[in-house]
């Protein structure tokens, strides 16, 4: 298994992976973020490849010099084999190469079940960025 940057030819397999692994609501939300990130900086989208098949992916972004892990997904039959950890570490290296000042984990209602994985890798509760507010809501 190896991790590399997303390539345009990965779009079909990655969307199929996300559709398989994520709930319908999470998939819709993730696809919007995935498209935005690809248009901004595709080097922060990584895929895990095993025998020429994409078995996992991670989406990250940088905002105001902070790196954010957005979504990590691994095919069910490949879960609990260290692929998620490898993807997280690969993205961390990208963040460090770009000298981000802090790395955060986007903790929305869909990421709650993977937060223990980040904790296992040394991230603390203070590293979790919780935002459940819809972006379309304007504060008055």
Short mmCIF file of N, CA and C in Angstrom, two decimals:
data_model
loop_
_atom_site.label_atom_id
_atom_site.label_comp_id
_atom_site.label_asym_id
_atom_site.label_seq_id
_atom_site.Cartn_x
_atom_site.Cartn_y
_atom_site.Cartn_z
N UNK A 1 0.85 -1.17 0.00
CA UNK A 1 0.00 0.00 0.00
C UNK A 1 0.89 1.24 0.00
N UNK A 2 0.52 2.21 -0.82
CA UNK A 2 1.24 3.47 -0.81
C UNK A 2 0.25 4.62 -0.93
N UNK A 3 0.70 5.80 -0.52
CA UNK A 3 -0.13 7.00 -0.54
C UNK A 3 0.46 7.97 -1.55
N UNK A 4 -0.41 8.58 -2.33
CA UNK A 4 0.02 9.57 -3.32
C UNK A 4 -1.04 10.65 -3.45
N UNK A 5 -0.67 11.70 -4.18
CA UNK A 5 -1.62 12.79 -4.45
C UNK A 5 -2.74 12.30 -5.37
N UNK A 6 -3.88 12.89 -5.21
CA UNK A 6 -5.03 12.62 -6.07
C UNK A 6 -4.68 13.01 -7.51
N UNK A 7 -5.14 12.18 -8.45
CA UNK A 7 -5.00 12.48 -9.88
C UNK A 7 -6.39 12.49 -10.49
N UNK A 8 -6.57 13.21 -11.57
CA UNK A 8 -7.87 13.32 -12.20
C UNK A 8 -8.48 11.95 -12.51
N UNK A 9 -7.65 10.99 -12.90
CA UNK A 9 -8.17 9.65 -13.20
C UNK A 9 -8.70 8.92 -11.96
N UNK A 10 -8.44 9.47 -10.77
CA UNK A 10 -8.93 8.87 -9.52
C UNK A 10 -10.36 9.28 -9.21
N UNK A 11 -10.91 10.23 -9.94
CA UNK A 11 -12.21 10.80 -9.57
C UNK A 11 -13.30 9.73 -9.45
N UNK A 12 -13.44 8.87 -10.44
CA UNK A 12 -14.46 7.83 -10.40
C UNK A 12 -14.29 6.88 -9.22
N UNK A 13 -13.10 6.28 -9.06
CA UNK A 13 -12.90 5.38 -7.92
C UNK A 13 -13.06 6.06 -6.55
N UNK A 14 -12.62 7.31 -6.44
CA UNK A 14 -12.75 8.02 -5.16
C UNK A 14 -14.21 8.31 -4.85
N UNK A 15 -14.98 8.77 -5.83
CA UNK A 15 -16.40 9.04 -5.56
C UNK A 15 -17.14 7.74 -5.24
N UNK A 16 -16.77 6.64 -5.90
CA UNK A 16 -17.38 5.34 -5.58
C UNK A 16 -17.05 4.92 -4.15
N UNK A 17 -15.80 5.14 -3.74
CA UNK A 17 -15.38 4.83 -2.36
C UNK A 17 -16.19 5.65 -1.37
N UNK A 18 -16.29 6.95 -1.60
CA UNK A 18 -17.04 7.82 -0.70
C UNK A 18 -18.51 7.42 -0.64
N UNK A 19 -19.08 7.10 -1.77
CA UNK A 19 -20.48 6.70 -1.81
C UNK A 19 -20.70 5.40 -1.04
N UNK A 20 -19.72 4.51 -1.09
CA UNK A 20 -19.81 3.22 -0.41
C UNK A 20 -19.65 3.37 1.10
N UNK A 21 -18.74 4.24 1.53
CA UNK A 21 -18.36 4.33 2.94
C UNK A 21 -19.21 5.33 3.73
N UNK A 22 -19.62 6.42 3.11
CA UNK A 22 -20.30 7.49 3.84
C UNK A 22 -21.82 7.37 3.75
N UNK A 23 -22.48 7.93 4.74
CA UNK A 23 -23.94 8.02 4.68
C UNK A 23 -24.32 8.98 3.55
N UNK A 24 -25.57 8.94 3.15
CA UNK A 24 -26.01 9.80 2.04
C UNK A 24 -25.79 11.28 2.35
N UNK A 25 -26.17 11.71 3.56
CA UNK A 25 -25.98 13.12 3.93
C UNK A 25 -24.50 13.50 3.97
N UNK A 26 -23.70 12.63 4.54
CA UNK A 26 -22.27 12.89 4.63
C UNK A 26 -21.64 12.92 3.24
N UNK A 27 -22.09 12.02 2.37
CA UNK A 27 -21.57 11.97 1.00
C UNK A 27 -21.84 13.30 0.28
N UNK A 28 -23.06 13.80 0.38
CA UNK A 28 -23.40 15.06 -0.30
C UNK A 28 -22.53 16.20 0.21
N UNK A 29 -22.40 16.30 1.51
CA UNK A 29 -21.57 17.35 2.13
C UNK A 29 -20.11 17.20 1.71
N UNK A 30 -19.62 15.98 1.72
CA UNK A 30 -18.22 15.72 1.39
C UNK A 30 -17.93 16.00 -0.08
N UNK A 31 -18.84 15.65 -0.97
CA UNK A 31 -18.60 15.88 -2.39
C UNK A 31 -18.47 17.37 -2.70
N UNK A 32 -19.24 18.20 -2.01
CA UNK A 32 -19.11 19.65 -2.19
C UNK A 32 -17.74 20.14 -1.74
N UNK A 33 -17.30 19.66 -0.57
CA UNK A 33 -15.99 20.05 -0.05
C UNK A 33 -14.87 19.49 -0.92
N UNK A 34 -15.06 18.28 -1.41
CA UNK A 34 -14.08 17.62 -2.28
C UNK A 34 -13.89 18.44 -3.56
N UNK A 35 -14.98 18.83 -4.18
CA UNK A 35 -14.91 19.63 -5.41
C UNK A 35 -14.22 20.97 -5.16
N UNK A 36 -14.57 21.63 -4.05
CA UNK A 36 -13.93 22.92 -3.73
C UNK A 36 -12.43 22.73 -3.52
N UNK A 37 -12.06 21.68 -2.78
CA UNK A 37 -10.64 21.47 -2.50
C UNK A 37 -9.87 21.15 -3.78
N UNK A 38 -10.46 20.38 -4.67
CA UNK A 38 -9.79 20.08 -5.93
C UNK A 38 -9.56 21.35 -6.74
N UNK A 39 -10.50 22.28 -6.68
CA UNK A 39 -10.34 23.52 -7.44
C UNK A 39 -9.31 24.44 -6.78
N UNK A 40 -9.14 24.34 -5.46
CA UNK A 40 -8.19 25.19 -4.76
C UNK A 40 -6.79 24.60 -4.76
N UNK A 41 -6.68 23.32 -4.34
CA UNK A 41 -5.36 22.74 -4.12
C UNK A 41 -5.49 21.22 -4.03
N UNK A 42 -5.35 20.54 -5.14
CA UNK A 42 -5.54 19.09 -5.16
C UNK A 42 -4.41 18.33 -4.46
N UNK A 43 -3.31 18.99 -4.16
CA UNK A 43 -2.23 18.31 -3.43
C UNK A 43 -2.59 17.99 -1.99
N UNK A 44 -3.70 18.52 -1.51
CA UNK A 44 -4.15 18.22 -0.16
C UNK A 44 -5.24 17.15 -0.15
N UNK A 45 -5.39 16.47 -1.27
CA UNK A 45 -6.27 15.30 -1.36
C UNK A 45 -5.34 14.13 -1.68
N UNK A 46 -5.29 13.15 -0.77
CA UNK A 46 -4.41 12.00 -0.94
C UNK A 46 -5.23 10.73 -1.07
N UNK A 47 -4.68 9.77 -1.80
CA UNK A 47 -5.32 8.46 -1.93
C UNK A 47 -4.36 7.38 -1.49
N UNK A 48 -4.91 6.30 -0.94
CA UNK A 48 -4.15 5.11 -0.60
C UNK A 48 -4.43 4.06 -1.67
N UNK A 49 -3.38 3.48 -2.21
CA UNK A 49 -3.50 2.53 -3.32
C UNK A 49 -2.94 1.18 -2.89
N UNK A 50 -3.71 0.15 -3.13
CA UNK A 50 -3.31 -1.24 -2.85
C UNK A 50 -3.58 -2.05 -4.11
N UNK A 51 -2.55 -2.62 -4.69
CA UNK A 51 -2.67 -3.42 -5.92
C UNK A 51 -3.47 -2.68 -7.00
N UNK A 52 -3.05 -1.45 -7.25
CA UNK A 52 -3.66 -0.58 -8.28
C UNK A 52 -5.12 -0.24 -8.02
N UNK A 53 -5.59 -0.42 -6.81
CA UNK A 53 -6.97 -0.06 -6.45
C UNK A 53 -6.93 0.98 -5.33
N UNK A 54 -7.77 2.01 -5.46
CA UNK A 54 -7.85 3.03 -4.41
C UNK A 54 -8.68 2.45 -3.26
N UNK A 55 -8.05 2.36 -2.09
CA UNK A 55 -8.71 1.76 -0.94
C UNK A 55 -8.99 2.77 0.17
N UNK A 56 -8.48 3.99 0.01
CA UNK A 56 -8.71 5.02 1.01
C UNK A 56 -8.37 6.38 0.46
N UNK A 57 -8.88 7.41 1.15
CA UNK A 57 -8.58 8.79 0.74
C UNK A 57 -8.76 9.71 1.92
N UNK A 58 -8.11 10.87 1.82
CA UNK A 58 -8.24 11.91 2.83
C UNK A 58 -8.30 13.25 2.13
N UNK A 59 -9.14 14.14 2.66
CA UNK A 59 -9.26 15.50 2.16
C UNK A 59 -8.78 16.43 3.26
N UNK A 60 -7.88 17.33 2.91
CA UNK A 60 -7.43 18.35 3.83
C UNK A 60 -7.53 19.71 3.18
N UNK A 61 -7.39 20.73 3.99
CA UNK A 61 -7.38 22.08 3.45
C UNK A 61 -6.54 22.97 4.37
N UNK A 62 -6.14 24.10 3.86
CA UNK A 62 -5.42 25.09 4.66
C UNK A 62 -6.21 26.38 4.60
N UNK A 63 -6.46 26.95 5.77
CA UNK A 63 -7.19 28.21 5.87
C UNK A 63 -6.52 29.05 6.94
N UNK A 64 -6.17 30.27 6.60
CA UNK A 64 -5.50 31.18 7.54
C UNK A 64 -4.30 30.52 8.21
N UNK A 65 -3.50 29.83 7.41
CA UNK A 65 -2.27 29.17 7.86
C UNK A 65 -2.52 28.05 8.87
N UNK A 66 -3.74 27.54 8.92
CA UNK A 66 -4.05 26.37 9.73
C UNK A 66 -4.41 25.23 8.79
N UNK A 67 -3.88 24.05 9.07
CA UNK A 67 -4.22 22.87 8.29
C UNK A 67 -5.39 22.15 8.93
N UNK A 68 -6.31 21.70 8.11
CA UNK A 68 -7.50 20.98 8.61
C UNK A 68 -7.62 19.63 7.93
N UNK A 69 -7.72 18.57 8.74
CA UNK A 69 -8.12 17.28 8.21
C UNK A 69 -9.63 17.37 8.07
N UNK A 70 -10.15 17.14 6.88
CA UNK A 70 -11.59 17.26 6.69
C UNK A 70 -12.29 15.91 6.73
N UNK A 71 -11.92 15.01 5.85
CA UNK A 71 -12.61 13.71 5.82
C UNK A 71 -11.61 12.64 5.43
N UNK A 72 -11.65 11.52 6.14
CA UNK A 72 -10.86 10.35 5.81
C UNK A 72 -11.82 9.19 5.61
N UNK A 73 -11.58 8.41 4.58
CA UNK A 73 -12.46 7.27 4.29
C UNK A 73 -11.61 6.10 3.79
N UNK A 74 -11.92 4.91 4.29
CA UNK A 74 -11.21 3.70 3.89
C UNK A 74 -12.26 2.63 3.59
N UNK A 75 -12.04 1.90 2.51
CA UNK A 75 -12.97 0.82 2.15
C UNK A 75 -13.12 -0.12 3.35
N UNK A 76 -14.35 -0.57 3.63
CA UNK A 76 -14.58 -1.39 4.82
C UNK A 76 -13.65 -2.59 4.95
N UNK A 77 -13.37 -3.29 3.86
CA UNK A 77 -12.53 -4.48 3.96
C UNK A 77 -11.06 -4.15 4.23
N UNK A 78 -10.69 -2.87 4.16
CA UNK A 78 -9.31 -2.45 4.43
C UNK A 78 -9.19 -1.66 5.74
N UNK A 79 -10.30 -1.48 6.44
CA UNK A 79 -10.25 -0.73 7.69
C UNK A 79 -9.50 -1.52 8.76
N UNK A 80 -8.97 -0.80 9.73
CA UNK A 80 -8.22 -1.35 10.86
C UNK A 80 -6.93 -2.04 10.42
N UNK A 81 -6.34 -1.53 9.34
CA UNK A 81 -5.06 -2.04 8.86
C UNK A 81 -4.01 -0.94 8.79
N UNK A 82 -4.30 0.22 9.39
CA UNK A 82 -3.33 1.31 9.41
C UNK A 82 -3.40 2.26 8.22
N UNK A 83 -4.35 2.04 7.32
CA UNK A 83 -4.44 2.89 6.13
C UNK A 83 -4.86 4.31 6.50
N UNK A 84 -5.84 4.44 7.37
CA UNK A 84 -6.27 5.77 7.82
C UNK A 84 -5.12 6.51 8.49
N UNK A 85 -4.37 5.82 9.32
CA UNK A 85 -3.21 6.44 9.98
C UNK A 85 -2.18 6.91 8.96
N UNK A 86 -1.93 6.07 7.97
CA UNK A 86 -0.95 6.42 6.94
C UNK A 86 -1.40 7.64 6.15
N UNK A 87 -2.69 7.71 5.84
CA UNK A 87 -3.23 8.88 5.13
C UNK A 87 -3.10 10.14 5.98
N UNK A 88 -3.42 10.03 7.26
CA UNK A 88 -3.33 11.18 8.17
C UNK A 88 -1.87 11.65 8.26
N UNK A 89 -0.94 10.71 8.41
CA UNK A 89 0.48 11.08 8.49
C UNK A 89 0.96 11.71 7.19
N UNK A 90 0.49 11.19 6.04
CA UNK A 90 0.88 11.76 4.76
C UNK A 90 0.41 13.19 4.60
N UNK A 91 -0.82 13.46 5.03
CA UNK A 91 -1.34 14.82 4.95
C UNK A 91 -0.64 15.73 5.96
N UNK A 92 -0.30 15.18 7.12
CA UNK A 92 0.45 15.97 8.11
C UNK A 92 1.77 16.44 7.51
N UNK A 93 2.44 15.57 6.76
CA UNK A 93 3.70 15.97 6.12
C UNK A 93 3.47 17.11 5.14
N UNK A 94 2.38 17.06 4.40
CA UNK A 94 2.07 18.16 3.46
C UNK A 94 1.85 19.46 4.23
N UNK A 95 1.11 19.37 5.34
CA UNK A 95 0.88 20.57 6.16
C UNK A 95 2.21 21.12 6.67
N UNK A 96 3.08 20.24 7.16
CA UNK A 96 4.37 20.69 7.71
C UNK A 96 5.24 21.31 6.62
N UNK A 97 5.21 20.76 5.41
CA UNK A 97 5.98 21.33 4.31
C UNK A 97 5.53 22.75 3.98
N UNK A 98 4.28 23.02 4.26
CA UNK A 98 3.73 24.36 3.98
C UNK A 98 3.74 25.26 5.20
N UNK A 99 4.39 24.81 6.25
CA UNK A 99 4.59 25.61 7.47
C UNK A 99 3.29 26.11 8.09
N UNK A 100 2.27 25.24 8.16
CA UNK A 100 1.05 25.66 8.84
C UNK A 100 1.36 25.86 10.32
N UNK A 101 0.64 26.79 10.95
CA UNK A 101 0.91 27.09 12.35
C UNK A 101 0.22 26.13 13.30
N UNK A 102 -0.87 25.52 12.86
CA UNK A 102 -1.61 24.58 13.70
C UNK A 102 -2.37 23.62 12.80
N UNK A 103 -2.47 22.37 13.25
CA UNK A 103 -3.25 21.37 12.52
C UNK A 103 -4.48 21.05 13.35
N UNK A 104 -5.63 21.11 12.68
CA UNK A 104 -6.92 20.87 13.35
C UNK A 104 -7.65 19.72 12.66
N UNK A 105 -8.55 19.10 13.38
CA UNK A 105 -9.39 18.04 12.82
C UNK A 105 -10.81 18.57 12.77
N UNK A 106 -11.39 18.58 11.58
CA UNK A 106 -12.78 19.00 11.46
C UNK A 106 -13.64 17.92 12.09
N UNK A 107 -14.32 18.27 13.15
CA UNK A 107 -15.13 17.30 13.89
C UNK A 107 -16.59 17.67 13.72
N UNK A 108 -17.19 17.10 12.69
CA UNK A 108 -18.62 17.32 12.50
C UNK A 108 -19.35 16.04 12.93
N UNK A 109 -20.66 16.05 12.79
CA UNK A 109 -21.45 14.90 13.24
C UNK A 109 -21.05 13.60 12.54
N UNK A 110 -20.44 13.70 11.37
CA UNK A 110 -20.07 12.51 10.61
C UNK A 110 -18.67 11.99 10.97
N UNK A 111 -17.86 12.83 11.58
CA UNK A 111 -16.48 12.44 11.91
C UNK A 111 -16.33 11.90 13.33
N UNK A 112 -17.37 11.96 14.12
CA UNK A 112 -17.25 11.57 15.53
C UNK A 112 -16.63 10.19 15.70
N UNK A 113 -16.99 9.24 14.85
CA UNK A 113 -16.50 7.87 15.04
C UNK A 113 -15.01 7.71 14.72
N UNK A 114 -14.41 8.64 14.00
CA UNK A 114 -12.98 8.52 13.69
C UNK A 114 -12.10 9.39 14.60
N UNK A 115 -12.71 10.16 15.49
CA UNK A 115 -11.91 11.01 16.38
C UNK A 115 -10.96 10.19 17.26
N UNK A 116 -11.35 8.99 17.72
CA UNK A 116 -10.38 8.20 18.49
C UNK A 116 -9.11 7.86 17.70
N UNK A 117 -9.22 7.73 16.40
CA UNK A 117 -8.04 7.48 15.57
C UNK A 117 -7.07 8.66 15.66
N UNK A 118 -7.61 9.87 15.57
CA UNK A 118 -6.75 11.05 15.69
C UNK A 118 -6.13 11.13 17.09
N UNK A 119 -6.93 10.79 18.12
CA UNK A 119 -6.40 10.79 19.48
C UNK A 119 -5.25 9.78 19.62
N UNK A 120 -5.41 8.63 18.99
CA UNK A 120 -4.37 7.60 19.01
C UNK A 120 -3.08 8.12 18.40
N UNK A 121 -3.20 9.04 17.44
CA UNK A 121 -2.03 9.61 16.77
C UNK A 121 -1.48 10.83 17.50
N UNK A 122 -2.05 11.14 18.68
CA UNK A 122 -1.49 12.21 19.51
C UNK A 122 -2.23 13.53 19.49
N UNK A 123 -3.33 13.59 18.74
CA UNK A 123 -4.12 14.82 18.74
C UNK A 123 -5.01 14.84 19.97
N UNK A 124 -5.23 16.04 20.51
CA UNK A 124 -6.03 16.21 21.72
C UNK A 124 -7.37 16.85 21.37
N UNK A 125 -8.28 16.81 22.31
CA UNK A 125 -9.61 17.38 22.10
C UNK A 125 -9.53 18.84 21.64
N UNK A 126 -8.54 19.57 22.11
CA UNK A 126 -8.36 20.96 21.70
C UNK A 126 -8.00 21.12 20.23
N UNK A 127 -7.62 20.03 19.59
CA UNK A 127 -7.29 20.07 18.16
C UNK A 127 -8.51 19.82 17.28
N UNK A 128 -9.65 19.53 17.90
CA UNK A 128 -10.86 19.25 17.13
C UNK A 128 -11.61 20.55 16.89
N UNK A 129 -11.89 20.83 15.64
CA UNK A 129 -12.63 22.03 15.25
C UNK A 129 -14.07 21.60 15.03
N UNK A 130 -14.94 21.99 15.96
CA UNK A 130 -16.34 21.60 15.87
C UNK A 130 -17.16 22.76 15.32
N UNK A 131 -17.77 22.52 14.20
CA UNK A 131 -18.64 23.51 13.59
C UNK A 131 -19.83 22.80 12.99
N UNK A 132 -20.95 22.92 13.65
CA UNK A 132 -22.16 22.24 13.18
C UNK A 132 -23.10 23.22 12.49
N UNK A 133 -22.69 24.48 12.43
CA UNK A 133 -23.51 25.50 11.80
C UNK A 133 -23.41 25.37 10.28
N UNK A 134 -24.54 25.44 9.61
CA UNK A 134 -24.54 25.40 8.16
C UNK A 134 -23.94 26.70 7.63
N UNK A 135 -23.17 26.60 6.58
CA UNK A 135 -22.50 27.76 6.03
C UNK A 135 -23.47 28.77 5.44
N UNK A 136 -24.67 28.33 5.10
CA UNK A 136 -25.64 29.24 4.49
C UNK A 136 -26.35 30.12 5.51
N UNK A 137 -26.19 29.82 6.79
CA UNK A 137 -26.86 30.61 7.82
C UNK A 137 -26.01 31.86 8.12
N UNK A 138 -26.62 33.00 8.04
CA UNK A 138 -25.92 34.25 8.29
C UNK A 138 -26.27 34.72 9.70
N UNK A 139 -25.25 34.97 10.50
CA UNK A 139 -25.48 35.44 11.86
C UNK A 139 -26.05 36.86 11.81
N UNK A 140 -27.00 37.13 12.65
CA UNK A 140 -27.63 38.46 12.65
C UNK A 140 -27.22 39.23 13.75
#
